[in-house]
Structure formats: C-alpha cells, structure tokens
XYZ file of C-alpha atoms in Angstrom:
572
model
C 26.941 5.728 6.815
C 25.267 5.556 3.405
C 21.984 7.457 3.217
C 18.945 6.224 1.316
C 18.568 8.281 -1.875
C 15.452 10.407 -2.309
C 13.320 10.510 -5.448
C 12.406 13.737 -7.234
C 8.778 13.140 -6.267
C 9.723 12.913 -2.590
C 11.842 16.067 -2.749
C 9.080 18.033 -4.502
C 6.458 16.795 -2.046
C 8.622 17.632 0.970
C 9.548 21.074 -0.365
C 6.032 22.014 -1.412
C 4.103 20.535 1.492
C 6.540 21.748 4.161
C 5.649 25.324 3.216
C 2.020 25.186 2.099
C 0.592 22.822 4.713
C 1.937 24.684 7.797
C 0.758 27.983 6.323
C -2.720 26.608 5.706
C -2.824 25.028 9.162
C -1.848 28.301 10.835
C -4.425 30.174 8.779
C -7.081 27.594 9.629
C -6.227 27.729 13.345
C -6.398 31.524 13.293
C -9.752 31.455 11.518
C -11.180 28.824 13.866
C -9.955 30.796 16.867
C -11.574 33.963 15.556
C -14.836 32.146 14.875
C -14.796 30.502 18.308
C -14.276 33.899 19.910
C -17.182 35.241 17.880
C -19.393 32.331 18.959
C -18.344 32.840 22.578
C -19.114 36.538 22.308
C -22.584 35.797 20.889
C -23.243 33.342 23.694
C -22.035 35.871 26.258
C -24.408 38.493 24.827
C -27.286 36.028 25.089
C -26.339 35.149 28.664
C -26.174 38.847 29.601
C -29.611 39.509 28.133
C -31.003 36.428 29.900
C -29.451 37.647 33.129
C -31.182 41.025 32.718
C -34.550 39.311 32.244
C -34.013 37.000 35.222
C -32.979 39.979 37.344
C -36.261 41.654 36.452
C -38.178 38.476 37.359
C -36.283 38.241 40.643
C -37.280 41.819 41.449
C -40.926 41.005 40.677
C -40.862 38.018 43.028
C -39.167 39.945 45.823
C -41.477 42.931 45.396
C -44.493 40.617 45.538
C -43.197 39.035 48.719
C -42.654 42.462 50.297
C -46.165 43.607 49.405
C -47.649 40.459 50.946
C -45.647 40.917 54.108
C -46.835 44.534 54.389
C -50.466 43.390 54.210
C -50.353 41.143 57.250
C -48.840 43.561 59.789
C -50.991 44.270 62.847
C -53.596 46.975 62.238
C -53.670 46.383 58.496
C -56.885 45.739 56.512
C -55.887 42.053 56.261
C -55.770 41.929 60.074
C -59.304 43.321 60.150
C -60.333 40.835 57.394
C -59.123 37.955 59.539
C -60.999 39.078 62.654
C -64.235 40.117 60.949
C -67.327 38.798 62.732
C -69.821 38.978 59.900
C -69.866 38.310 56.190
C -70.476 41.965 55.516
C -67.395 42.996 57.463
C -65.310 40.418 55.605
C -66.575 41.647 52.271
C -65.870 45.294 53.165
C -62.353 44.512 54.390
C -61.683 42.301 51.346
C -62.854 45.101 49.046
C -60.480 47.513 50.806
C -57.544 45.106 50.414
C -58.236 44.446 46.732
C -58.507 48.169 46.070
C -55.024 48.523 47.529
C -53.646 45.592 45.483
C -55.316 46.383 42.129
C -52.883 49.221 41.188
C -49.994 46.921 41.948
C -51.192 44.517 39.224
C -50.598 47.162 36.583
C -47.024 47.786 37.713
C -45.648 44.330 36.848
C -46.789 42.514 33.720
C -45.947 39.127 35.252
C -48.418 39.487 38.144
C -51.416 37.321 37.362
C -53.566 38.226 40.362
C -54.180 38.449 44.106
C -56.426 36.201 46.188
C -58.103 36.445 49.584
C -59.544 33.423 51.312
C -61.035 32.847 54.736
C -62.794 29.866 56.234
C -65.054 30.325 59.262
C -66.828 27.211 60.333
C -69.070 26.409 57.383
C -68.560 29.709 55.580
C -65.927 30.029 52.814
C -64.963 33.484 51.619
C -62.974 33.644 48.358
C -62.146 36.961 46.635
C -59.903 36.869 43.510
C -58.523 39.797 41.498
C -56.975 38.995 38.055
C -54.842 41.253 35.859
C -56.261 39.769 32.665
C -59.035 37.429 31.704
C -58.361 33.793 32.564
C -60.536 30.998 31.282
C -63.333 29.652 33.427
C -61.441 26.378 33.720
C -58.319 28.102 35.081
C -60.356 30.220 37.527
C -62.108 27.097 38.830
C -58.756 25.315 39.271
C -57.465 28.245 41.331
C -60.619 28.439 43.461
C -60.552 24.701 44.183
C -56.913 24.964 45.133
C -57.452 27.760 47.662
C -60.605 26.270 49.155
C -59.087 22.904 49.914
C -57.544 22.328 53.365
C -54.239 24.195 53.339
C -51.528 23.990 55.947
C -49.689 27.279 55.788
C -46.811 25.849 57.769
C -45.965 23.656 54.772
C -46.534 26.259 52.062
C -45.071 29.313 53.797
C -41.874 31.042 52.624
C -41.738 29.537 49.127
C -43.254 29.908 45.718
C -45.495 27.011 44.777
C -45.775 25.965 41.090
C -49.388 25.360 40.120
C -50.553 23.832 36.844
C -53.281 25.605 34.897
C -54.775 24.352 31.662
C -51.934 25.539 29.421
C -49.243 26.929 31.705
C -47.672 26.776 35.149
C -47.972 29.727 37.535
C -46.185 30.505 40.798
C -48.239 31.128 43.936
C -47.012 32.641 47.202
C -49.288 32.580 50.298
C -49.211 34.333 53.668
C -51.725 34.692 56.502
C -53.130 33.368 59.759
C -54.427 29.842 60.193
C -57.225 29.528 57.603
C -57.137 33.138 56.443
C -54.664 33.731 53.659
C -53.594 36.286 51.128
C -51.883 35.001 47.980
C -50.204 36.464 44.945
C -49.883 34.653 41.594
C -46.969 35.303 39.250
C -47.600 34.150 35.688
C -44.224 33.788 33.852
C -46.054 33.459 30.533
C -47.128 37.122 30.836
C -43.508 38.263 30.603
C -43.093 39.916 27.200
C -39.279 39.693 27.426
C -38.990 43.297 26.359
C -35.471 43.397 27.769
C -34.364 40.588 25.465
C -33.204 41.918 22.105
C -32.748 38.423 20.645
C -36.499 37.882 20.404
C -36.279 39.190 16.860
C -35.341 35.622 15.903
C -38.639 33.867 15.158
C -37.058 30.442 15.778
C -36.027 31.346 19.324
C -38.020 30.046 22.300
C -37.884 31.759 25.719
C -39.600 30.105 28.647
C -39.363 29.651 32.377
C -38.756 26.302 34.041
C -37.932 24.929 37.443
C -34.371 24.034 38.263
C -35.420 20.392 37.968
C -36.318 21.093 34.345
C -40.141 21.289 34.385
C -41.260 23.851 31.804
C -43.677 26.583 33.014
C -44.447 28.278 29.699
C -44.657 27.653 25.911
C -45.562 24.421 24.164
C -42.977 22.491 26.195
C -45.483 22.407 29.106
C -47.875 20.025 27.362
C -45.004 17.985 25.885
C -43.640 17.409 29.402
C -40.051 17.887 28.352
C -37.425 18.356 31.049
C -34.621 20.910 30.890
C -32.705 20.489 34.174
C -30.333 23.242 35.185
C -26.654 22.324 34.967
C -23.422 23.990 35.961
C -22.733 24.560 32.277
C -25.544 26.892 31.200
C -24.649 26.620 27.491
C -25.041 23.249 25.793
C -26.512 21.464 22.800
C -29.699 19.395 23.024
C -31.661 17.278 20.548
C -35.396 17.739 19.999
C -37.342 15.985 17.248
C -34.044 14.748 15.758
C -32.841 18.348 15.418
C -29.980 20.002 17.251
C -30.664 23.126 19.306
C -28.536 25.535 21.296
C -29.722 25.687 24.919
C -28.838 28.553 27.293
C -30.278 28.965 30.795
C -29.997 31.508 33.589
C -31.242 30.973 37.185
C -33.577 33.495 38.828
C -31.769 34.424 42.036
C -32.157 31.852 44.784
C -35.584 30.745 43.614
C -36.434 27.386 42.058
C -36.752 29.056 38.697
C -34.662 29.458 35.562
C -35.081 31.272 32.289
C -34.352 29.050 29.278
C -33.522 30.031 25.729
C -33.681 27.521 22.858
C -32.860 28.241 19.233
C -31.759 26.037 16.291
C -28.073 25.293 16.129
C -27.009 26.659 12.754
C -23.360 25.632 12.884
C -20.197 27.617 12.591
C -21.003 29.060 9.158
C -23.873 31.170 10.501
C -21.534 32.874 12.986
C -19.100 34.025 10.298
C -19.076 37.446 8.770
C -18.454 38.057 5.083
C -14.688 38.403 5.499
C -14.428 35.112 7.387
C -16.523 33.291 4.794
C -14.319 34.635 2.000
C -11.228 33.594 3.966
C -12.511 30.042 4.456
C -13.430 29.821 0.765
C -9.917 30.921 -0.184
C -8.407 28.242 2.051
C -10.581 25.569 0.454
C -9.541 26.846 -2.966
C -5.892 26.656 -1.883
C -6.371 23.063 -0.763
C -7.813 22.180 -4.163
C -5.022 24.103 -5.859
C -2.459 21.973 -4.013
C -3.910 18.845 -5.582
C -4.098 20.542 -8.994
C -0.490 21.700 -8.749
C 0.502 18.191 -7.679
C -1.321 16.732 -10.699
C 0.378 19.248 -13.000
C 3.829 18.419 -11.594
C 3.079 14.710 -11.851
C 2.026 15.017 -15.477
C 4.869 17.277 -16.594
C 7.733 15.979 -14.457
C 7.073 12.941 -12.248
C 5.313 10.780 -14.865
C 7.986 11.342 -17.580
C 10.723 10.547 -15.057
C 8.893 7.387 -13.929
C 8.528 6.365 -17.577
C 12.242 6.911 -18.110
C 13.044 4.857 -15.011
C 10.793 1.976 -16.131
C 12.387 1.978 -19.583
C 15.883 2.065 -18.083
C 14.966 -0.846 -15.794
C 13.728 -2.902 -18.757
C 16.894 -2.019 -20.658
C 18.907 -3.091 -17.602
C 17.081 -6.441 -17.719
C 18.377 -6.972 -21.242
C 15.751 -5.479 -23.571
C 18.029 -3.158 -25.542
C 15.495 -2.755 -28.359
C 13.440 -0.267 -26.321
C 13.699 3.468 -26.828
C 12.561 6.239 -24.512
C 10.220 9.011 -25.589
C 12.245 12.137 -26.330
C 9.235 14.356 -27.091
C 8.712 15.938 -23.660
C 7.609 19.439 -22.716
C 10.740 19.941 -20.602
C 13.905 20.669 -22.554
C 16.105 18.815 -20.050
C 14.041 15.636 -20.413
C 14.155 15.910 -24.218
C 17.960 16.102 -24.197
C 18.192 13.265 -21.692
C 15.925 11.048 -23.840
C 17.872 11.792 -27.015
C 21.219 11.099 -25.329
C 19.917 7.879 -23.786
C 18.592 6.615 -27.139
C 21.925 7.362 -28.816
C 23.696 5.459 -26.044
C 21.378 2.455 -26.536
C 22.112 2.441 -30.262
C 25.856 2.378 -29.598
C 25.422 -0.370 -26.996
C 23.416 -2.452 -29.483
C 26.142 -2.073 -32.081
C 28.831 -3.069 -29.579
C 26.732 -5.963 -28.296
C 26.104 -7.251 -31.814
C 29.805 -7.129 -32.544
C 30.611 -8.916 -29.275
C 27.885 -11.502 -29.961
C 29.320 -12.289 -33.364
C 32.754 -12.802 -31.822
C 31.244 -14.973 -29.079
C 29.366 -17.013 -31.694
C 32.577 -17.616 -33.601
C 34.224 -18.729 -30.355
C 31.373 -21.126 -29.534
C 31.489 -22.554 -33.039
C 35.188 -23.214 -32.613
C 34.578 -24.826 -29.205
C 31.823 -27.051 -30.638
C 34.087 -28.174 -33.424
C 36.791 -28.940 -30.870
C 34.297 -30.925 -28.779
C 33.274 -32.978 -31.794
C 36.934 -33.658 -32.612
C 37.493 -34.552 -28.959
C 34.543 -36.948 -28.666
C 35.111 -38.877 -31.951
C 38.466 -40.435 -30.953
C 36.747 -41.598 -27.779
C 34.347 -43.730 -29.871
C 37.063 -44.773 -32.316
C 39.264 -46.194 -29.583
C 36.400 -48.197 -28.099
C 35.546 -49.687 -31.494
C 39.160 -50.528 -32.341
C 39.637 -52.221 -28.980
C 36.536 -54.322 -29.635
C 37.727 -55.327 -33.133
C 41.133 -56.212 -31.709
C 39.470 -58.502 -29.210
C 37.513 -60.259 -31.982
C 40.687 -60.712 -34.051
C 42.403 -62.367 -31.095
C 39.490 -64.781 -30.861
C 39.579 -65.308 -34.672
C 35.941 -64.310 -35.008
C 36.285 -63.320 -38.648
C 32.588 -63.541 -39.471
C 31.757 -61.318 -36.554
C 34.528 -58.921 -37.651
C 32.940 -58.626 -41.098
C 29.502 -58.052 -39.614
C 30.977 -55.558 -37.176
C 32.694 -53.634 -39.945
C 29.354 -53.309 -41.783
C 27.698 -52.102 -38.581
C 30.620 -49.754 -37.928
C 30.332 -48.252 -41.396
C 26.690 -47.381 -40.755
C 27.554 -46.095 -37.312
C 30.473 -43.974 -38.533
C 28.312 -42.540 -41.292
C 26.156 -41.040 -38.514
C 29.196 -40.003 -36.457
C 31.032 -38.294 -39.322
C 28.112 -36.116 -40.325
C 28.048 -32.430 -39.268
C 27.349 -32.964 -35.584
C 27.147 -29.252 -34.854
C 23.585 -29.196 -36.135
C 20.725 -30.781 -34.178
C 19.320 -34.150 -35.240
C 15.910 -35.708 -34.812
C 15.200 -38.024 -31.894
C 14.493 -40.806 -34.401
C 17.999 -40.483 -35.888
C 19.627 -40.437 -32.439
C 17.762 -43.586 -31.392
C 18.782 -45.302 -34.661
C 22.430 -44.596 -33.827
C 21.859 -46.057 -30.342
C 20.402 -49.193 -31.929
C 23.476 -49.481 -34.178
C 25.750 -49.179 -31.145
C 23.795 -51.850 -29.254
C 24.153 -54.136 -32.273
C 27.927 -53.559 -32.233
C 28.033 -54.445 -28.531
C 26.046 -57.598 -29.186
C 28.657 -58.578 -31.762
C 31.568 -57.757 -29.422
C 30.370 -59.656 -26.338
C 28.862 -63.051 -25.719
C 26.178 -61.478 -23.448
C 23.939 -59.150 -25.326
C 22.767 -55.854 -23.751
C 18.998 -55.460 -23.834
C 17.586 -52.092 -24.918
C 14.003 -51.207 -24.028
C 12.533 -48.228 -25.901
C 9.367 -46.372 -24.823
C 9.013 -43.446 -27.208
C 6.034 -41.077 -27.253
C 4.630 -40.819 -30.790
C 4.746 -37.015 -30.879
C 8.458 -36.862 -29.969
C 10.111 -38.716 -32.880
C 10.682 -35.520 -34.872
C 11.921 -33.422 -31.936
C 15.447 -32.055 -32.463
C 18.136 -33.101 -29.970
C 21.927 -32.602 -29.785
C 23.800 -35.417 -31.597
C 25.235 -38.158 -29.358
C 23.114 -36.843 -26.437
C 21.602 -40.318 -25.809
C 24.343 -42.503 -27.284
C 26.944 -41.151 -24.854
C 24.970 -42.262 -21.767
C 24.108 -45.676 -23.311
C 27.795 -46.239 -24.002
C 28.728 -45.245 -20.412
C 26.101 -47.644 -19.011
C 27.691 -50.578 -20.850
C 31.257 -49.444 -20.223
C 30.957 -48.933 -16.425
C 28.627 -51.855 -15.626
C 30.284 -54.228 -13.126
C 28.147 -57.246 -14.072
C 27.860 -57.529 -17.861
C 26.156 -60.883 -17.818
C 22.725 -59.327 -18.113
C 22.622 -55.596 -18.913
C 19.236 -53.928 -19.324
C 18.987 -50.360 -20.572
C 15.647 -48.523 -20.668
C 15.103 -45.463 -22.881
C 11.953 -43.381 -22.411
C 10.797 -40.040 -23.858
C 7.779 -37.851 -23.103
C 6.295 -34.513 -24.089
C 5.795 -32.368 -20.940
C 4.623 -28.808 -20.254
C 6.188 -26.716 -17.495
C 4.989 -23.156 -16.835
C 3.257 -23.018 -20.244
C 6.457 -24.110 -22.020
C 6.817 -27.406 -23.939
C 9.798 -29.646 -23.187
C 11.138 -33.033 -24.277
C 11.909 -35.308 -21.326
C 14.453 -38.103 -21.991
C 15.158 -40.735 -19.317
C 17.978 -43.327 -19.628
C 18.249 -45.973 -16.895
C 20.186 -49.213 -16.392
C 20.405 -52.086 -13.919
C 24.114 -51.691 -13.205
C 23.810 -50.706 -9.531
C 23.571 -46.933 -9.886
C 26.122 -44.136 -9.478
C 28.522 -43.886 -6.533
C 27.686 -40.986 -4.187
C 30.897 -39.145 -5.030
C 30.194 -39.509 -8.744
C 26.610 -38.218 -8.261
C 27.920 -35.170 -6.438
C 30.334 -34.428 -9.281
C 27.902 -35.131 -12.123
C 25.106 -32.990 -10.634
C 27.510 -30.057 -10.224
C 29.251 -30.052 -13.586
C 29.051 -26.260 -13.680
C 31.595 -26.194 -10.850
C 34.138 -28.209 -12.867
C 35.906 -27.693 -16.179
C 36.454 -30.857 -18.256
C 36.856 -29.036 -21.574
C 40.521 -29.910 -21.977
C 40.641 -32.987 -19.681
C 40.836 -36.654 -20.694
C 38.174 -38.058 -18.275
C 34.381 -37.616 -18.171
C 34.810 -36.277 -21.681
C 31.531 -37.574 -23.149
C 29.233 -36.449 -20.318
C 30.812 -32.999 -20.080
C 30.601 -32.627 -23.863
C 26.852 -33.226 -23.704
C 26.448 -30.837 -20.757
C 28.539 -28.109 -22.399
C 26.790 -28.389 -25.759
C 23.341 -28.257 -24.099
C 24.432 -25.154 -22.223
C 25.653 -23.436 -25.402
C 22.642 -24.467 -27.497
C 19.818 -23.969 -24.997
C 21.523 -21.629 -22.504
C 19.469 -21.840 -19.258
C 16.470 -23.654 -20.752
C 17.797 -27.227 -20.412
C 18.459 -29.555 -17.468
C 20.750 -32.575 -17.017
C 20.222 -34.639 -13.837
C 21.735 -37.852 -12.417
C 20.134 -39.980 -9.665
C 19.611 -43.561 -8.433
C 16.308 -45.453 -8.110
C 16.166 -48.992 -6.640
C 19.703 -50.030 -7.627
C 19.302 -48.355 -11.006
C 21.305 -45.459 -12.334
C 19.200 -42.851 -14.133
C 20.029 -39.913 -16.367
C 17.329 -37.387 -17.206
C 17.494 -34.694 -19.898
C 14.984 -31.865 -20.216
C 15.321 -29.754 -23.369
C 13.004 -27.359 -25.236
C 10.492 -29.033 -27.534
C 11.622 -28.132 -31.094
C 10.265 -30.208 -33.945
C 12.032 -30.811 -37.245
C 10.570 -28.951 -40.195
C 9.583 -31.531 -42.823
C 10.093 -30.274 -46.355
C 7.378 -31.092 -48.877
C-alpha cells in the first residue's frame, strides 16, 4: 500500500514537538502537583489552627456548663437564693454567688458575665456581673431579656444566641421555675491567641452558627450567611472579590469558627524556586515558537519557494529561475543545479519548437495544395456544364469572375487575411454560382463595423458557403446568412462568425462527426477535406483559443466560429 509522503515541515514539527511538548507537559504536571500539595498543606495548617481555637472554645462552653450545674445543687448558695424570704436575704445570697463567680470571669477571656434573676410576686431581683464594660444599651437589652417571662423548659440544655447592639452572644440558663442563673459567652472577646495566621491583616476570624449567622465582626450588621458544609474549604464571593473560606465546628454545639481571607491565586503559594521554574517553562514555550520561526525562515520558507517555482515551471513557465542565494549550502547547490537544468530544457524546447514549426509549415502548405484542387474541380465542372449548354457569354463572364477568384486563391494562404477580404472572396464565389445555375443563391451579410479588419484564416468562411450550396437538396431557393460580432468572454476579445442556410440542417450522424473532429483524422483522406482543413488550421494557428461548432436551428444548418480578435495593422 502506497503511503502518503510527508513534508519536511511535518517531519520537523513531529520530531521537535514529540520531544519538547511531552517534556514540558511532564514538567508542568510536576510543578502543578507540587503547588497543589503546598496549597493543601497550607489549608491543612489553617484547619489545624482553627481546630485548636474551636477546641478551646468548646472547653470554655463545657466548663461554663459545669460551673452552672455546680451552683444549683442542693445546699448551695443558689439554693438559698431561690428560697430567700426577704429582699435582704436575696441580696446577701446573690452577693455570695457573684463573689464565687467573679474569679471565674478572669479565667476565660470569652466569658462576658454571669446573671442572677428571681421573680417573687411583684418583686424582680436582677444581679449582673460583667467581665468588661458593656454599653448601657447592651446592658438594658440583657436586663429586658432576663426580666421577661421565661420558660426554662424551653431554654434549658442549650446555648441561646442573643443579639446585642454590635455582636451576638451565647447565653446558657439554669435554675428553678422563675429563679435562674445564667452565663454569657461573648465570642468577640476571643483574642485568637492560638491562631498564628492572625498576622495576616486581611484575614477575618469570626464565630457563626451552623446555619451561617455571623456572631462577630462586621458581618453581623451586613447579615451575611456562611452556612456550614461538609466541605469546610471553599471559595466565596464578597463585593465582587473572591475569598478563601475555611470553617471548623465547635464540638456538638451550634457554633462554628470561620476564617476568611482574600484568594491570592496559585502564584502566592509558590516559593522562589517554583516561580523560577514556571518562568523557565514559559520561556521554553516562547523559545519553541522562536525556534519554529527560525526554522521556517531558514529552511521551510526557502523549500516552499522552491516548490512553488517548480510547480510554475511544471505548468509551462520555463522562464522562471529559483533563488540560489540561500544561507544553507545544500539549498544553494540545489538552486544552481535546478537553474542549469532549466536552461538546458529551454534550449532543447526551443530546438524542438523550431522543428515542430517547420513541420506545421509543411503541413499547412500541404493543406493549401490539398484544398485548391477541390475548388478547381468544382469550377471546371461548372464551366463544362455551361459549354454543354452553349452559354458562351456566361462562360466569358465566368472566366472573368474566376480570374478574380483565383487571384485570391493563389495568394499565400498561409498568412491570415482580413475579414473584408474573405467576404469579398465569398461574394465572388456567389457570383460564380449565380452564373452557373438558373436559380441564384441569396447571400445576406450582417457585419459589425468594428470587425472588418479582424484577421481570419483564408477560406474559413468560403469553405462553409461552398458546402451549403453543394449539399443543399433543394436549390430552387437557397438563402445563406453571414453574421459577425465582436464578443468578450472572460475579459478576452473574440470574433464570432455565424454561417447559416435554409437547406434543412445537418443529419444527426453528420453533426456527431463534425462536432468531434478531434477524434478523426482527415488529413490524408479525400472526404470532408475542406471542413477538416479549416479545423486543423484553426487548431495550429490559435491552439486552444478557437472554437468550431455545428448545430441546427428551425430547419437551418448553422456553423459558428469563435477566434481571437486580432486586427490588421494598417500601414501609414
């Protein structure tokens, strides 16, 4: 099986790219894998630090719950506070409880305060203890919250988020009926001392519920939601900017610690070596294109130029020469050898053309010698017929017409003649026919004014006029129409000659033969001599630029010639 040949460009591309591209791909994959591992390691470090902070918060919440539970055991000061009979006793017991709880506030920075509340008939006793100063507005919100009707059965055993003016705190309550003790954990008081990443000024750490409600930072007032998902690491969009979001739940509580920082892309996670490596790969990619351009300029382009020149030479333009001034020695020698070969081919072609021209000249001369007896015999037969009829006056007139006609025939018919001269010879022939026969042929001439000086092959019209008269079945009334026109086809000028008669048209078999003269050889035959002579001379003179067509239109036989428009040069 024959394989499709490869070009030098294809071979160079395959050889070069099959090595460089896989190497670059492997290097890129290795670099991306290393960077991804680095990013994963950074995320893991952040998750570990978040987990440490959430573990600390979980311990604070559990420790606060334990301390509350220890306060309400039987015999405790809280038990006495609940069963106090007077306001003084309640105040004394509340003071004792707060004295016990106040040191605990200093142990955990996230503890915002403790609260005691008791409602006896119309008396409300409320005793708060805060770790730091809260605004009057926040203190009033807390007091109103504790003094409203509270059903401990609904609020027991869970931390309740409560909205202050600028943050959300967590409140846990315990007690009897309308006597309660509560602890408030303020996540905003956590200084995140266990989180080393706080050195990044663009990083935001805040607590939120698992549903996504923010408890701290500016996200509280903006009411943005950050719901907890199974994938704790993800990207989010805030203010048309992309951020990295990492969260960690706080034990089994409805609380999560969130970390948000701007997503800086892969480049920020690379070390110096990785950045240099990526830069080198980019440089290699550019170098591939530069090397390709260099190879194209020095090798591919010269070869393409040589191929284009060789193709044009193959199409017949042997005057071209290739450039032999290349940078590559092999291409220089190839160009020089090719030019020398073209020179030798031109010399051989010129020699062969001269021989072919001599042969054509000999064939033309033979055709002229072959066609002249054809006319002579017709004329002699006509004169013989007149002599039999003793038409001596007509014979004399015919001889004068014949002398003028033969003067045109005996000229050098190898050269082209003007259309005006050819039509004059046709008129002379028609006059001879009118003298020979009792019924005169009618000749209608419709000549375009700009075509009279166009050069045509001699006898190119006369031959078809003669055949029309010779092969007409009914000679009682012969009409021959001659028409010429100047036409343009594909920006080329042509002379169109149409000869038609009223003799019934061509037989189908004759049309098939006449329209395929190239498939027959009448050069040395004794039939269809005149028509083939015209066809063969047109082919030799005009090569493939002329057309000879035969067809029938409404019982009329038509012959159409299309030859290049060449005007006669008029000497001054």
